[in-house]
JSON list of C-alpha atoms in Angstrom, two decimals:
[
{"chain": "Y", "resi": 1, "resn": "MET", "atom": "CA", "xyz": [100.32, 141.25, -63.89]},
{"chain": "Y", "resi": 2, "resn": "GLN", "atom": "CA", "xyz": [96.87, 141.09, -65.49]},
{"chain": "Y", "resi": 3, "resn": "GLU", "atom": "CA", "xyz": [96.16, 137.74, -63.96]},
{"chain": "Y", "resi": 4, "resn": "ALA", "atom": "CA", "xyz": [97.22, 139.04, -60.54]},
{"chain": "Y", "resi": 5, "resn": "LEU", "atom": "CA", "xyz": [94.93, 142.02, -60.91]},
{"chain": "Y", "resi": 6, "resn": "ASP", "atom": "CA", "xyz": [92.11, 139.79, -62.01]},
{"chain": "Y", "resi": 7, "resn": "ASP", "atom": "CA", "xyz": [92.62, 137.36, -59.10]},
{"chain": "Y", "resi": 8, "resn": "ALA", "atom": "CA", "xyz": [92.60, 140.35, -56.69]},
{"chain": "Y", "resi": 9, "resn": "GLY", "atom": "CA", "xyz": [89.52, 141.88, -58.31]},
{"chain": "Y", "resi": 10, "resn": "ILE", "atom": "CA", "xyz": [91.42, 145.17, -58.91]},
{"chain": "Y", "resi": 11, "resn": "LYS", "atom": "CA", "xyz": [91.40, 147.42, -62.02]},
{"chain": "Y", "resi": 12, "resn": "ALA", "atom": "CA", "xyz": [94.66, 148.66, -63.44]},
{"chain": "Y", "resi": 13, "resn": "GLY", "atom": "CA", "xyz": [93.69, 152.21, -62.75]},
{"chain": "Y", "resi": 14, "resn": "ASP", "atom": "CA", "xyz": [93.46, 151.52, -59.01]},
{"chain": "Y", "resi": 15, "resn": "VAL", "atom": "CA", "xyz": [97.22, 150.64, -58.73]},
{"chain": "Y", "resi": 16, "resn": "SER", "atom": "CA", "xyz": [99.39, 153.37, -57.27]},
{"chain": "Y", "resi": 17, "resn": "TYR", "atom": "CA", "xyz": [102.84, 151.71, -57.43]},
{"chain": "Y", "resi": 18, "resn": "ILE", "atom": "CA", "xyz": [104.78, 148.87, -59.08]},
{"chain": "Y", "resi": 19, "resn": "ASN", "atom": "CA", "xyz": [108.06, 147.64, -57.71]},
{"chain": "Y", "resi": 20, "resn": "ALA", "atom": "CA", "xyz": [109.54, 146.39, -60.94]},
{"chain": "Y", "resi": 21, "resn": "HIS", "atom": "CA", "xyz": [111.71, 143.32, -61.13]},
{"chain": "Y", "resi": 22, "resn": "ALA", "atom": "CA", "xyz": [114.22, 145.43, -63.17]},
{"chain": "Y", "resi": 23, "resn": "THR", "atom": "CA", "xyz": [117.56, 143.68, -63.07]},
{"chain": "Y", "resi": 24, "resn": "ALA", "atom": "CA", "xyz": [119.05, 146.22, -65.47]},
{"chain": "Y", "resi": 25, "resn": "THR", "atom": "CA", "xyz": [119.32, 143.74, -68.33]},
{"chain": "Y", "resi": 26, "resn": "PRO", "atom": "CA", "xyz": [118.24, 145.13, -71.67]},
{"chain": "Y", "resi": 27, "resn": "VAL", "atom": "CA", "xyz": [116.05, 142.19, -72.67]},
{"chain": "Y", "resi": 28, "resn": "GLY", "atom": "CA", "xyz": [114.41, 141.83, -69.23]},
{"chain": "Y", "resi": 29, "resn": "ASP", "atom": "CA", "xyz": [113.81, 145.46, -68.46]},
{"chain": "Y", "resi": 30, "resn": "ILE", "atom": "CA", "xyz": [112.39, 146.24, -71.91]},
{"chain": "Y", "resi": 31, "resn": "SER", "atom": "CA", "xyz": [110.09, 143.27, -71.81]},
{"chain": "Y", "resi": 32, "resn": "GLU", "atom": "CA", "xyz": [108.83, 144.11, -68.32]},
{"chain": "Y", "resi": 33, "resn": "CYS", "atom": "CA", "xyz": [108.28, 147.74, -69.34]},
{"chain": "Y", "resi": 34, "resn": "LYS", "atom": "CA", "xyz": [106.32, 146.74, -72.43]},
{"chain": "Y", "resi": 35, "resn": "ALA", "atom": "CA", "xyz": [104.10, 144.50, -70.29]},
{"chain": "Y", "resi": 36, "resn": "ILE", "atom": "CA", "xyz": [103.58, 147.29, -67.80]},
{"chain": "Y", "resi": 37, "resn": "ALA", "atom": "CA", "xyz": [102.64, 149.66, -70.62]},
{"chain": "Y", "resi": 38, "resn": "LYS", "atom": "CA", "xyz": [100.24, 147.15, -72.09]},
{"chain": "Y", "resi": 39, "resn": "VAL", "atom": "CA", "xyz": [98.49, 146.20, -68.85]},
{"chain": "Y", "resi": 40, "resn": "PHE", "atom": "CA", "xyz": [98.31, 149.73, -67.52]},
{"chain": "Y", "resi": 41, "resn": "ASP", "atom": "CA", "xyz": [97.83, 151.62, -70.80]},
{"chain": "Y", "resi": 42, "resn": "GLY", "atom": "CA", "xyz": [94.90, 153.77, -69.81]},
{"chain": "Y", "resi": 43, "resn": "ALA", "atom": "CA", "xyz": [96.22, 154.45, -66.30]},
{"chain": "Y", "resi": 44, "resn": "LEU", "atom": "CA", "xyz": [99.95, 155.26, -66.78]},
{"chain": "Y", "resi": 45, "resn": "ASP", "atom": "CA", "xyz": [99.53, 158.93, -65.81]},
{"chain": "Y", "resi": 46, "resn": "GLN", "atom": "CA", "xyz": [98.80, 157.99, -62.15]},
{"chain": "Y", "resi": 47, "resn": "LEU", "atom": "CA", "xyz": [101.12, 154.95, -61.84]},
{"chain": "Y", "resi": 48, "resn": "GLN", "atom": "CA", "xyz": [104.58, 155.21, -60.23]},
{"chain": "Y", "resi": 49, "resn": "ILE", "atom": "CA", "xyz": [107.25, 152.56, -60.88]},
{"chain": "Y", "resi": 50, "resn": "SER", "atom": "CA", "xyz": [110.52, 152.08, -59.15]},
{"chain": "Y", "resi": 51, "resn": "ALA", "atom": "CA", "xyz": [113.33, 149.52, -59.22]},
{"chain": "Y", "resi": 52, "resn": "THR", "atom": "CA", "xyz": [114.53, 148.94, -55.66]},
{"chain": "Y", "resi": 53, "resn": "LYS", "atom": "CA", "xyz": [117.23, 146.57, -56.92]},
{"chain": "Y", "resi": 54, "resn": "SER", "atom": "CA", "xyz": [119.04, 149.81, -57.83]},
{"chain": "Y", "resi": 55, "resn": "MET", "atom": "CA", "xyz": [119.60, 150.24, -54.08]},
{"chain": "Y", "resi": 56, "resn": "THR", "atom": "CA", "xyz": [119.81, 146.66, -52.86]},
{"chain": "Y", "resi": 57, "resn": "GLY", "atom": "CA", "xyz": [121.35, 144.79, -55.73]},
{"chain": "Y", "resi": 58, "resn": "HIS", "atom": "CA", "xyz": [119.82, 141.44, -56.75]},
{"chain": "Y", "resi": 59, "resn": "LEU", "atom": "CA", "xyz": [119.08, 139.52, -53.59]},
{"chain": "Y", "resi": 60, "resn": "LEU", "atom": "CA", "xyz": [118.36, 136.33, -55.57]},
{"chain": "Y", "resi": 61, "resn": "GLY", "atom": "CA", "xyz": [116.05, 134.06, -53.46]},
{"chain": "Y", "resi": 62, "resn": "ALA", "atom": "CA", "xyz": [115.36, 136.84, -51.00]},
{"chain": "Y", "resi": 63, "resn": "ALA", "atom": "CA", "xyz": [114.41, 139.45, -53.62]},
{"chain": "Y", "resi": 64, "resn": "GLY", "atom": "CA", "xyz": [110.73, 138.64, -53.64]},
{"chain": "Y", "resi": 65, "resn": "ALA", "atom": "CA", "xyz": [110.40, 138.80, -49.84]},
{"chain": "Y", "resi": 66, "resn": "VAL", "atom": "CA", "xyz": [112.44, 142.02, -49.44]},
{"chain": "Y", "resi": 67, "resn": "GLU", "atom": "CA", "xyz": [110.70, 143.80, -52.32]},
{"chain": "Y", "resi": 68, "resn": "SER", "atom": "CA", "xyz": [107.29, 142.70, -50.87]},
{"chain": "Y", "resi": 69, "resn": "ILE", "atom": "CA", "xyz": [108.25, 144.44, -47.64]},
{"chain": "Y", "resi": 70, "resn": "VAL", "atom": "CA", "xyz": [109.19, 147.54, -49.72]},
{"chain": "Y", "resi": 71, "resn": "CYS", "atom": "CA", "xyz": [105.66, 147.49, -51.20]},
{"chain": "Y", "resi": 72, "resn": "ILE", "atom": "CA", "xyz": [104.01, 147.10, -47.78]},
{"chain": "Y", "resi": 73, "resn": "LYS", "atom": "CA", "xyz": [106.13, 149.99, -46.39]},
{"chain": "Y", "resi": 74, "resn": "ALA", "atom": "CA", "xyz": [105.27, 152.14, -49.41]},
{"chain": "Y", "resi": 75, "resn": "ILE", "atom": "CA", "xyz": [101.61, 151.62, -48.58]},
{"chain": "Y", "resi": 76, "resn": "GLU", "atom": "CA", "xyz": [102.13, 152.15, -44.84]},
{"chain": "Y", "resi": 77, "resn": "GLN", "atom": "CA", "xyz": [104.17, 155.39, -45.24]},
{"chain": "Y", "resi": 78, "resn": "ASN", "atom": "CA", "xyz": [102.80, 156.71, -48.53]},
{"chain": "Y", "resi": 79, "resn": "ILE", "atom": "CA", "xyz": [106.31, 156.91, -50.03]},
{"chain": "Y", "resi": 80, "resn": "ILE", "atom": "CA", "xyz": [107.38, 155.66, -53.47]},
{"chain": "Y", "resi": 81, "resn": "PRO", "atom": "CA", "xyz": [111.01, 154.54, -53.20]},
{"chain": "Y", "resi": 82, "resn": "PRO", "atom": "CA", "xyz": [113.29, 155.84, -55.87]},
{"chain": "Y", "resi": 83, "resn": "THR", "atom": "CA", "xyz": [115.15, 154.22, -58.69]},
{"chain": "Y", "resi": 84, "resn": "ILE", "atom": "CA", "xyz": [118.64, 155.51, -57.99]},
{"chain": "Y", "resi": 85, "resn": "ASN", "atom": "CA", "xyz": [121.22, 156.03, -60.78]},
{"chain": "Y", "resi": 86, "resn": "LEU", "atom": "CA", "xyz": [118.58, 156.25, -63.46]},
{"chain": "Y", "resi": 87, "resn": "SER", "atom": "CA", "xyz": [119.38, 159.23, -65.74]},
{"chain": "Y", "resi": 88, "resn": "GLU", "atom": "CA", "xyz": [118.19, 158.12, -69.10]},
{"chain": "Y", "resi": 89, "resn": "PRO", "atom": "CA", "xyz": [115.77, 155.20, -69.66]},
{"chain": "Y", "resi": 90, "resn": "ASP", "atom": "CA", "xyz": [116.40, 152.99, -72.65]},
{"chain": "Y", "resi": 91, "resn": "PRO", "atom": "CA", "xyz": [114.92, 154.62, -75.78]},
{"chain": "Y", "resi": 92, "resn": "GLU", "atom": "CA", "xyz": [112.88, 151.46, -76.37]},
{"chain": "Y", "resi": 93, "resn": "ILE", "atom": "CA", "xyz": [110.95, 151.97, -73.20]},
{"chain": "Y", "resi": 94, "resn": "ASP", "atom": "CA", "xyz": [107.62, 153.76, -73.37]},
{"chain": "Y", "resi": 95, "resn": "PRO", "atom": "CA", "xyz": [108.26, 157.42, -72.32]},
{"chain": "Y", "resi": 96, "resn": "ARG", "atom": "CA", "xyz": [104.91, 157.49, -70.44]},
{"chain": "Y", "resi": 97, "resn": "LEU", "atom": "CA", "xyz": [106.27, 155.22, -67.69]},
{"chain": "Y", "resi": 98, "resn": "ASN", "atom": "CA", "xyz": [107.07, 157.10, -64.43]},
{"chain": "Y", "resi": 99, "resn": "PHE", "atom": "CA", "xyz": [110.24, 155.54, -62.90]},
{"chain": "Y", "resi": 100, "resn": "THR", "atom": "CA", "xyz": [110.61, 157.77, -59.87]},
{"chain": "Y", "resi": 101, "resn": "PRO", "atom": "CA", "xyz": [114.26, 158.59, -60.54]},
{"chain": "Y", "resi": 102, "resn": "HIS", "atom": "CA", "xyz": [116.82, 159.51, -57.82]},
{"chain": "Y", "resi": 103, "resn": "THR", "atom": "CA", "xyz": [114.51, 160.67, -55.05]},
{"chain": "Y", "resi": 104, "resn": "ALA", "atom": "CA", "xyz": [111.58, 159.09, -53.18]},
{"chain": "Y", "resi": 105, "resn": "LEU", "atom": "CA", "xyz": [108.15, 160.57, -53.84]},
{"chain": "Y", "resi": 106, "resn": "ASN", "atom": "CA", "xyz": [105.52, 161.34, -51.24]},
{"chain": "Y", "resi": 107, "resn": "LYS", "atom": "CA", "xyz": [102.30, 160.09, -52.69]},
{"chain": "Y", "resi": 108, "resn": "GLU", "atom": "CA", "xyz": [99.33, 158.12, -51.36]},
{"chain": "Y", "resi": 109, "resn": "VAL", "atom": "CA", "xyz": [99.76, 154.44, -52.09]},
{"chain": "Y", "resi": 110, "resn": "THR", "atom": "CA", "xyz": [96.66, 152.31, -51.78]},
{"chain": "Y", "resi": 111, "resn": "ILE", "atom": "CA", "xyz": [97.57, 149.39, -54.03]},
{"chain": "Y", "resi": 112, "resn": "ALA", "atom": "CA", "xyz": [101.09, 148.16, -54.90]},
{"chain": "Y", "resi": 113, "resn": "LEU", "atom": "CA", "xyz": [102.32, 145.43, -57.11]},
{"chain": "Y", "resi": 114, "resn": "ASN", "atom": "CA", "xyz": [105.60, 143.54, -56.79]},
{"chain": "Y", "resi": 115, "resn": "ASN", "atom": "CA", "xyz": [107.05, 141.79, -59.83]},
{"chain": "Y", "resi": 116, "resn": "THR", "atom": "CA", "xyz": [109.39, 138.87, -59.14]},
{"chain": "Y", "resi": 117, "resn": "PHE", "atom": "CA", "xyz": [110.81, 136.98, -62.10]},
{"chain": "Y", "resi": 118, "resn": "GLY", "atom": "CA", "xyz": [113.11, 133.99, -61.85]},
{"chain": "Y", "resi": 119, "resn": "PHE", "atom": "CA", "xyz": [115.34, 131.98, -64.12]},
{"chain": "Y", "resi": 120, "resn": "GLY", "atom": "CA", "xyz": [113.52, 129.65, -66.50]},
{"chain": "Y", "resi": 121, "resn": "GLY", "atom": "CA", "xyz": [110.29, 131.63, -66.68]},
{"chain": "Y", "resi": 122, "resn": "HIS", "atom": "CA", "xyz": [109.33, 131.47, -63.03]},
{"chain": "Y", "resi": 123, "resn": "THR", "atom": "CA", "xyz": [107.32, 134.69, -62.60]},
{"chain": "Y", "resi": 124, "resn": "SER", "atom": "CA", "xyz": [105.00, 136.14, -60.00]},
{"chain": "Y", "resi": 125, "resn": "THR", "atom": "CA", "xyz": [103.23, 139.38, -59.35]},
{"chain": "Y", "resi": 126, "resn": "THR", "atom": "CA", "xyz": [102.05, 140.04, -55.76]},
{"chain": "Y", "resi": 127, "resn": "VAL", "atom": "CA", "xyz": [99.27, 142.54, -55.06]},
{"chain": "Y", "resi": 128, "resn": "PHE", "atom": "CA", "xyz": [99.16, 144.49, -51.80]},
{"chain": "Y", "resi": 129, "resn": "ARG", "atom": "CA", "xyz": [96.27, 146.75, -50.69]},
{"chain": "Y", "resi": 130, "resn": "LYS", "atom": "CA", "xyz": [95.87, 149.19, -47.92]},
{"chain": "Y", "resi": 131, "resn": "MET", "atom": "CA", "xyz": [93.47, 147.85, -45.28]}
]
């Protein structure tokens, strides 16, 4: 995520929304949340996160494309999609992270990140910005 921000010339505090990879696996979700907390440490109060796989399931090879469209639509419509069925985050996850539970949130989105992680360490973070 930090490399993607650096490549895009964007500061962590400028990001409005992250579509997390979030496959609901304890190891993966906790690791991703720790990385988000580290990269966005000083900007967590304004950052919204959601896991759209909670609504679509894991689309495997199509996940990155579909979730990129979600980020683009979030910017276009200023809506953070929800993480459905999230009642109680894992206690190992930083409580400062805002997961947008149950209901979409109307909020201006100027920059969104999409995390896509694959088997064997294939990872990418795509940055989208309002034009």
